[in-house]
mmCIF file of C-alpha atoms in Angstrom:
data_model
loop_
_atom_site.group_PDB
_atom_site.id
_atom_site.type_symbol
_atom_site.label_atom_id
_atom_site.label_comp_id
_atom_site.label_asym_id
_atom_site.label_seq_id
_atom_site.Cartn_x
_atom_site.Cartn_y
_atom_site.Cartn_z
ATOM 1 C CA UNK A 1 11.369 -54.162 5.969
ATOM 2 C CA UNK A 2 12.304 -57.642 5.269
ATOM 3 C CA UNK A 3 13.769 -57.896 1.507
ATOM 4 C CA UNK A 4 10.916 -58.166 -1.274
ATOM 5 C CA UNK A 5 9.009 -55.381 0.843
ATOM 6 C CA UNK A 6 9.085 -51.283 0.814
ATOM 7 C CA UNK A 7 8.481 -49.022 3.767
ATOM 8 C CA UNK A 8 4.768 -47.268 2.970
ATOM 9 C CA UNK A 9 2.924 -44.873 5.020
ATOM 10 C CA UNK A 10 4.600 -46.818 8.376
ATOM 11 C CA UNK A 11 4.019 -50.036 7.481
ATOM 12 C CA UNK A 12 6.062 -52.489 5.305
ATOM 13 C CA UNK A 13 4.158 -53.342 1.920
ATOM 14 C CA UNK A 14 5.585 -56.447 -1.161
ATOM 15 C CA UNK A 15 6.983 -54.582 -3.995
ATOM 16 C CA UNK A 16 5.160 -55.119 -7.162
ATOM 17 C CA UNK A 17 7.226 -55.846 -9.814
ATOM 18 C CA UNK A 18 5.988 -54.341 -13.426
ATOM 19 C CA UNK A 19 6.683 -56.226 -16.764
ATOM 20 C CA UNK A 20 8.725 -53.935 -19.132
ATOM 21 C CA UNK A 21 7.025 -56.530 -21.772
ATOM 22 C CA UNK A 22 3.614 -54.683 -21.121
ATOM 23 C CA UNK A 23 3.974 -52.887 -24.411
ATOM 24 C CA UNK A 24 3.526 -56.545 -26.224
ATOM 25 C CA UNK A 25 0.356 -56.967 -26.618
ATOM 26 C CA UNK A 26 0.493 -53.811 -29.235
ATOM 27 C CA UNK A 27 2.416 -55.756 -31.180
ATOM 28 C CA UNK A 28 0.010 -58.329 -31.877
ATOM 29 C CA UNK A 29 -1.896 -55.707 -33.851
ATOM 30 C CA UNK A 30 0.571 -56.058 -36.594
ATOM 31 C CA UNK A 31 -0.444 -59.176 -38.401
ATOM 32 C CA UNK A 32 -3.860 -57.158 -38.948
ATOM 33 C CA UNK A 33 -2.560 -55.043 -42.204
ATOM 34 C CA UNK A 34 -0.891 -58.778 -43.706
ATOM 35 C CA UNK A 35 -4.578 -60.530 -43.448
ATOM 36 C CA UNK A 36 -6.287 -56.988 -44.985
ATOM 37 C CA UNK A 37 -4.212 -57.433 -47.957
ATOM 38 C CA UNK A 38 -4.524 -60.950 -48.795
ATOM 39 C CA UNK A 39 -8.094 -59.898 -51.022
ATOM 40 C CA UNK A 40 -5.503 -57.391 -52.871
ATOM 41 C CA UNK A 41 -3.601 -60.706 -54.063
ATOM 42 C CA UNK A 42 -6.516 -62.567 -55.465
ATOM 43 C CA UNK A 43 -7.240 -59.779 -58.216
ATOM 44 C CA UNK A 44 -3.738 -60.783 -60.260
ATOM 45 C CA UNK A 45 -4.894 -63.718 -62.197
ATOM 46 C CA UNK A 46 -8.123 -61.903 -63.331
ATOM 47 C CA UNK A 47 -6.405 -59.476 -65.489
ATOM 48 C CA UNK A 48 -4.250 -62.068 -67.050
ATOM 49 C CA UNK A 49 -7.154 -64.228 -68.094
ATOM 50 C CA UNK A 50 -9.141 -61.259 -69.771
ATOM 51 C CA UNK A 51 -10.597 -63.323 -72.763
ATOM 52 C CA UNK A 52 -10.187 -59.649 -74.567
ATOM 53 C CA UNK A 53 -6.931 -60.081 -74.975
ATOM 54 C CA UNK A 54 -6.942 -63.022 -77.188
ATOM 55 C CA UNK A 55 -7.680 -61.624 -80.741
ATOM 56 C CA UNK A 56 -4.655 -59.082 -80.570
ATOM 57 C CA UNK A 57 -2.360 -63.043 -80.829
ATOM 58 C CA UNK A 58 -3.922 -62.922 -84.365
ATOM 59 C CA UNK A 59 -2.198 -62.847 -87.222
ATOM 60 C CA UNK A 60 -3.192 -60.435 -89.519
ATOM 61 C CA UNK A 61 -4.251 -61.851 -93.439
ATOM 62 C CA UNK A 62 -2.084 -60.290 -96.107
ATOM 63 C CA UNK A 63 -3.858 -61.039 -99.369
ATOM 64 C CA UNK A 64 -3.098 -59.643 -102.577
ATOM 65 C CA UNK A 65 -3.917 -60.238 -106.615
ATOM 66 C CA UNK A 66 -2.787 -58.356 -109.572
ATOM 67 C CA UNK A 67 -1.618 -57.930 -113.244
ATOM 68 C CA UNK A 68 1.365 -56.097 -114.728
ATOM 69 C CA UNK A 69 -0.666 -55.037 -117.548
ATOM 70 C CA UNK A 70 -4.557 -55.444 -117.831
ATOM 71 C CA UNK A 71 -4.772 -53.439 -121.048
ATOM 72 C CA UNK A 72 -3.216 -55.569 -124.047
ATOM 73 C CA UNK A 73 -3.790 -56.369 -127.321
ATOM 74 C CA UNK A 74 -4.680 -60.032 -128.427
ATOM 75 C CA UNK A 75 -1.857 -62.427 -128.409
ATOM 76 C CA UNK A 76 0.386 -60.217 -126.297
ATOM 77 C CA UNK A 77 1.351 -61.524 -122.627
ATOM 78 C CA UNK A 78 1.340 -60.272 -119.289
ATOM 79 C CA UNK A 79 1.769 -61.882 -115.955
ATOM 80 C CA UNK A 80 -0.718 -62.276 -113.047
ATOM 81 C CA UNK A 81 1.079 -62.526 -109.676
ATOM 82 C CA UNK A 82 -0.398 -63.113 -106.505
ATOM 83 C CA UNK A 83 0.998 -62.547 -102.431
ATOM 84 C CA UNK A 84 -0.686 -64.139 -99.548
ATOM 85 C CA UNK A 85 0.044 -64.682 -95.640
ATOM 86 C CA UNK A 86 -1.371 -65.852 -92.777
ATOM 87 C CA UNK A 87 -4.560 -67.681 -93.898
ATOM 88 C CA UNK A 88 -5.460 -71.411 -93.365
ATOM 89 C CA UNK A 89 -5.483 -71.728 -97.012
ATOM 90 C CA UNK A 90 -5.884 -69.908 -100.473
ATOM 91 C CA UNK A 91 -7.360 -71.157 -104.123
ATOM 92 C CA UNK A 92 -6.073 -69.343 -107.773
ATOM 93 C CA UNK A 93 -9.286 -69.938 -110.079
ATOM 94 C CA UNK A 94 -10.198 -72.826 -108.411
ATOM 95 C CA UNK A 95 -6.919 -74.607 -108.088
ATOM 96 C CA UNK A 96 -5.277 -75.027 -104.643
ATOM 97 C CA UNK A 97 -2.240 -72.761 -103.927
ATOM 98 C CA UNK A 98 1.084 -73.141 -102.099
ATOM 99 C CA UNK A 99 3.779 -70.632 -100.435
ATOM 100 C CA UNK A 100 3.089 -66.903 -99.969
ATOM 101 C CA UNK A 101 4.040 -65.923 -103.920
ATOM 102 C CA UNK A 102 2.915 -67.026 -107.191
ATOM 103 C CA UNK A 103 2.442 -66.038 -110.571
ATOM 104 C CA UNK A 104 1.981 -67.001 -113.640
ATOM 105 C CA UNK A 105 2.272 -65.564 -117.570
ATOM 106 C CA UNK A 106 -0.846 -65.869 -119.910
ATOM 107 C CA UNK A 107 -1.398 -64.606 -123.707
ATOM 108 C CA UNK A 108 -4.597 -64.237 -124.250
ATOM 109 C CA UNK A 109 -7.178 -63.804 -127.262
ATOM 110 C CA UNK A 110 -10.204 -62.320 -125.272
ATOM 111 C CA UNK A 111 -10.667 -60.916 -122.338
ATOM 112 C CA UNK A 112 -9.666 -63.131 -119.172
ATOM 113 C CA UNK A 113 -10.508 -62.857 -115.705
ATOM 114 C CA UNK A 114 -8.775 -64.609 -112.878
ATOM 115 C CA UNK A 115 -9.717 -65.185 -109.325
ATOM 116 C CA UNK A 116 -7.573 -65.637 -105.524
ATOM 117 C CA UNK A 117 -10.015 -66.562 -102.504
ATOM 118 C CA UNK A 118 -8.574 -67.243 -99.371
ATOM 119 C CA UNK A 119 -9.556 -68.430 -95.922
ATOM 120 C CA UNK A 120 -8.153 -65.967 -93.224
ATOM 121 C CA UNK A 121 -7.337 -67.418 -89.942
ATOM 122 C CA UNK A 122 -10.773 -66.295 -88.069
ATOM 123 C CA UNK A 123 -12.589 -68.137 -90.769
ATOM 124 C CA UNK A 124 -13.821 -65.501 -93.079
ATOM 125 C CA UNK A 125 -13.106 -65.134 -96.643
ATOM 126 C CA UNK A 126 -11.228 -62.783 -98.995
ATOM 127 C CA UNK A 127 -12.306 -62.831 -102.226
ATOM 128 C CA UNK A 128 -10.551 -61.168 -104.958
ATOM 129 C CA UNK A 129 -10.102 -60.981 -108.941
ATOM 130 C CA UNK A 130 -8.503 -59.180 -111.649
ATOM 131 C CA UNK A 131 -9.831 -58.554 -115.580
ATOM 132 C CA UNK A 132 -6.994 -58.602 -118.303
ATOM 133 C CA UNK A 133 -8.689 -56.385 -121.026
ATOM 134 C CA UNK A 134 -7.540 -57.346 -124.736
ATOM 135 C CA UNK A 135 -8.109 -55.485 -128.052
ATOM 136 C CA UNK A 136 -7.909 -56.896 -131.437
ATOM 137 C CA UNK A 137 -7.921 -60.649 -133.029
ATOM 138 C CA UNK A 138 -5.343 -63.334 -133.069
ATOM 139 C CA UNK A 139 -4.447 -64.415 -135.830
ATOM 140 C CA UNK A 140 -5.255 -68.221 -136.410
ATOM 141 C CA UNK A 141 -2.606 -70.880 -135.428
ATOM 142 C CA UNK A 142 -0.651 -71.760 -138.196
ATOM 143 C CA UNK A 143 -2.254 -75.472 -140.290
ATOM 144 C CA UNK A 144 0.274 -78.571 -139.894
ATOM 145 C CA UNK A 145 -2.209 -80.812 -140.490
ATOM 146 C CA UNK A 146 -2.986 -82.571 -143.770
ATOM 147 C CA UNK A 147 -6.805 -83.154 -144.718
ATOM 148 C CA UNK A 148 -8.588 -86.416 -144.493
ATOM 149 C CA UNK A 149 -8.039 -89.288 -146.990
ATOM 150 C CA UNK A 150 -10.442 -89.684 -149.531
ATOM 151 C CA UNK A 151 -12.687 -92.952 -150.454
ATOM 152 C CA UNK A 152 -11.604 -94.617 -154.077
ATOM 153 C CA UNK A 153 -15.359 -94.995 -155.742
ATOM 154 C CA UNK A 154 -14.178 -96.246 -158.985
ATOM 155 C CA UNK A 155 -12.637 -98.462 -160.541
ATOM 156 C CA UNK A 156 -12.842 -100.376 -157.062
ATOM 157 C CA UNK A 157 -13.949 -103.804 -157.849
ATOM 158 C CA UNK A 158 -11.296 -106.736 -157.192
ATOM 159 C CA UNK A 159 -13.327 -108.735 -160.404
ATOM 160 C CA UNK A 160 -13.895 -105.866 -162.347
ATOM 161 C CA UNK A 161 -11.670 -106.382 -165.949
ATOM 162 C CA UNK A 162 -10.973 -104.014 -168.776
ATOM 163 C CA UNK A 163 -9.500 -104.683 -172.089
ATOM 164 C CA UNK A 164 -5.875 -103.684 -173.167
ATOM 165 C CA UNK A 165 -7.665 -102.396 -176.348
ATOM 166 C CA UNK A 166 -9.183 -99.691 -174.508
ATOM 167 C CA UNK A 167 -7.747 -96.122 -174.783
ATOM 168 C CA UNK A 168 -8.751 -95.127 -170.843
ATOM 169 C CA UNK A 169 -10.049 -95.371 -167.748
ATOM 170 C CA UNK A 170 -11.226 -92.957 -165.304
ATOM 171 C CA UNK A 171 -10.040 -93.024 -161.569
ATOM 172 C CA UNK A 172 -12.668 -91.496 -159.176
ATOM 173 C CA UNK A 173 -12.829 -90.511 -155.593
ATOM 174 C CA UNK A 174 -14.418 -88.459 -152.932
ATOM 175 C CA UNK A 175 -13.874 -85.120 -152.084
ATOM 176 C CA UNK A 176 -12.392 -84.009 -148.993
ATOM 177 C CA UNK A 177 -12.307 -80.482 -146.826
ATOM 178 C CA UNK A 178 -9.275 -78.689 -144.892
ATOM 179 C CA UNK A 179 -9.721 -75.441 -143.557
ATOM 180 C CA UNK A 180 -7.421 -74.289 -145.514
ATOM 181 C CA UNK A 181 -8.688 -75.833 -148.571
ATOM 182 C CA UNK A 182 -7.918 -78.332 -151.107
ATOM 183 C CA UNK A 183 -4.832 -77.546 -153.663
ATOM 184 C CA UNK A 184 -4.931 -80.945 -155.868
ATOM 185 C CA UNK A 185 -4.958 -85.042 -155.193
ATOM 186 C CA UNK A 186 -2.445 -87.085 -156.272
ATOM 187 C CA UNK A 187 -3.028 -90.629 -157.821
ATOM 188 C CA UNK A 188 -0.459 -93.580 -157.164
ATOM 189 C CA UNK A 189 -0.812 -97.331 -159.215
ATOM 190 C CA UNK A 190 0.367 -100.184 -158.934
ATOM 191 C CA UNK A 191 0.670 -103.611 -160.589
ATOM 192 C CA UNK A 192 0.926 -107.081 -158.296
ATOM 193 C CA UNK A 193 3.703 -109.004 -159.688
ATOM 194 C CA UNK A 194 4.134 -112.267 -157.927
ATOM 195 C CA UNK A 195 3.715 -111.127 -154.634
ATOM 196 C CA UNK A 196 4.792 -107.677 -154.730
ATOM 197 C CA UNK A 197 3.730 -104.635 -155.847
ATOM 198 C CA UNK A 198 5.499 -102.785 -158.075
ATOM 199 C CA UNK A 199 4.549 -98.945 -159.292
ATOM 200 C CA UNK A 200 3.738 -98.219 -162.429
ATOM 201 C CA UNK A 201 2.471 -94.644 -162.451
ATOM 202 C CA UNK A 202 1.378 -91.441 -160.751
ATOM 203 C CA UNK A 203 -0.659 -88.355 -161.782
ATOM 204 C CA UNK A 204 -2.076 -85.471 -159.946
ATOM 205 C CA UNK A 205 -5.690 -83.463 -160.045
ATOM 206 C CA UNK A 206 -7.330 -80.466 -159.218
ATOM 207 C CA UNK A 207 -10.669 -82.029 -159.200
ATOM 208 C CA UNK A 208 -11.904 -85.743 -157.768
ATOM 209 C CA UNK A 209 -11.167 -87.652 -160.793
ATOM 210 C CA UNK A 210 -8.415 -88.364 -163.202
ATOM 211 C CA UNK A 211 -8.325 -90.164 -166.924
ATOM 212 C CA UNK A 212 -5.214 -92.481 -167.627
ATOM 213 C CA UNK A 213 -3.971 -93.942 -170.402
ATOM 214 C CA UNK A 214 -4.014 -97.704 -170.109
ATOM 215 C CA UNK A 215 -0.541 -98.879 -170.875
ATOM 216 C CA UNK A 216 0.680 -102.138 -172.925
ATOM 217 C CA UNK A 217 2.281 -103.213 -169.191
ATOM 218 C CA UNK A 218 -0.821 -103.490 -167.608
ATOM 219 C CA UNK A 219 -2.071 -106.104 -169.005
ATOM 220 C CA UNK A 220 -2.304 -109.152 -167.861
ATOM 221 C CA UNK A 221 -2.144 -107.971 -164.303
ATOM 222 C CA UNK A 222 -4.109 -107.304 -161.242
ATOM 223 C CA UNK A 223 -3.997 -103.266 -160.420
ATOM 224 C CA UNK A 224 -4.647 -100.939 -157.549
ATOM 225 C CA UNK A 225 -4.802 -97.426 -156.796
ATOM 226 C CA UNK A 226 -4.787 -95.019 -153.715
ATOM 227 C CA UNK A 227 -5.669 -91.591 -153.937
ATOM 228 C CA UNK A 228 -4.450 -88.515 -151.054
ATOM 229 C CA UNK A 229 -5.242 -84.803 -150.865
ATOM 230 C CA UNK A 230 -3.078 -81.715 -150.096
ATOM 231 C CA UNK A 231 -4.121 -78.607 -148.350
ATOM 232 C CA UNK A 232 -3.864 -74.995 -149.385
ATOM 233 C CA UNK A 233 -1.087 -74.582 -146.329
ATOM 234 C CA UNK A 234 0.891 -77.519 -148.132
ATOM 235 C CA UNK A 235 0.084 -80.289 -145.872
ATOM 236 C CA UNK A 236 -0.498 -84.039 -147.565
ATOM 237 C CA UNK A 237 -2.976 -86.338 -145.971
ATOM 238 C CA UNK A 238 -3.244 -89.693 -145.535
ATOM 239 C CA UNK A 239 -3.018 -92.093 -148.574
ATOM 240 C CA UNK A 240 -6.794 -93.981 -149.263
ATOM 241 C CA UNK A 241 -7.494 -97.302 -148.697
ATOM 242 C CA UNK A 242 -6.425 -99.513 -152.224
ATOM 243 C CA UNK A 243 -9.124 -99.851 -154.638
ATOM 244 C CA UNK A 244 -8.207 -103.064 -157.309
ATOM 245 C CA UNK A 245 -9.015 -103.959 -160.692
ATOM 246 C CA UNK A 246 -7.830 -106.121 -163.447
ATOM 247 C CA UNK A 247 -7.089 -105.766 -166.962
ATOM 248 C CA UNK A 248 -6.298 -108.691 -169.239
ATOM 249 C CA UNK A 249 -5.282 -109.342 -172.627
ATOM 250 C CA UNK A 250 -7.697 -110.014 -175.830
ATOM 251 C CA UNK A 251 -7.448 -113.783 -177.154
ATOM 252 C CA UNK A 252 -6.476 -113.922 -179.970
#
């Protein structure tokens, strides 16, 4: 047979050549698995958007208020101290704070009670307070005050005269009040010489009045007089306004 044929049953047949690629086309199934598991791909980003996972970010509120000593007697001191984190802000009895720590010492008379609220980060509130107990009395601030001055009533007329040849005259004034009372007053006088006034003498009562001796030197002049008051804790008040009168020689 001529070349490109085969002897067969007597007679001379083309030889049919077989691809050894035959086997490709089962390759082509391989792609199949890659397209099955592209739905397996889309289920990532799900999980890392769960919403749910949000409030574990949150910080959590750390909010405390206390006392070193809540049991004390009046006029002693304790402190009140205070811790807070992670809140959008925070108030101590009504004033705004600042920083995670405070405190603060107090000496009280009566019982006090003091207050934290604070805004957590969600929103919500914490609300918290403490009660400082106290026994007892203080005892009353010492007085450094003098009393009031008191008003001159009499003599306290700028044209009222006496005579030299009189023995006395009475100085008068209005009483006063201190809380811690009234010890005595003290008088002051002067004469106007020219224009100055000079002293001419001083005296000092338990009551609201006091008799003087008119003296030769005041005569012929124009007087006046201011009156103060001193408390029972020692204090001396203001000095009055002057009060003025006159006292002028006889004729003759």
């Amino acid at each position: 047979c001529p070349e490109g044929y085969v002897l067969a049953r007597g007679e001379c047949v083309p030889i049919i050549m077989t691809p050894t690629s035959t086997p490709t086309p089962t390759d082509t199934a391989t792609p199949t698995p890659t397209g099955t598991s592209e739905p397996t791909s889309t289920s990532t980003p799900t999980s890392t958007n769960t919403p749910t996972s949000t409030p574990t970010n949150t910080p959590t509120a750390d909010v405390r208020l206390s006392v070193d000593n809540d049991q004390i007697k009046a006029g002693q001191c304790t402190t009140v101290r205070w811790h807070v984190e992670n809140v959008q802000a925070y108030w101590v009895n009504g004033q705004p704070g600042a920083g995670a720590d405070g405190s603060f010492q107090t000496c009280p008379c009566q019982n006090e009670t003091h207050r934290l609220r604070a805004i957590k980060m969600d929103g919500s509130e914490v609300n918290l307070e403490v009660t400082i107990h106290v026994s007892g009395q203080c005892a009353p601030p010492p007085d450094t005050t003098g009393p009031p001055a008191p008003s001159p009533i009499a003599p306290n007329d700028p044209d009222k005269y006496f005579n030299c040849v009189w023995i006395e005259i009475t100085l008068q004034w209005s009483a006063v009040k201190d809380p811690s009372g009234i010890e005595r007053y003290a008088v002051k006088l002067e004469r106007q010489v020219g224009n100055t006034w000079q002293p001419i003498g001083g005296w000092e009562s338990t009551s609201t009045s006091v008799k003087v001796k008119i003296a030769t030197d005041w005569c012929g002049y124009k007087l006046r007089w201011r009156v103060r008051a001193k408390d029972g804790a020692g204090n001396w008040g203001a000095w009055s306004v002057d009060a003025y009168f006159n006292v002028y020689k006889p004729i003759g």
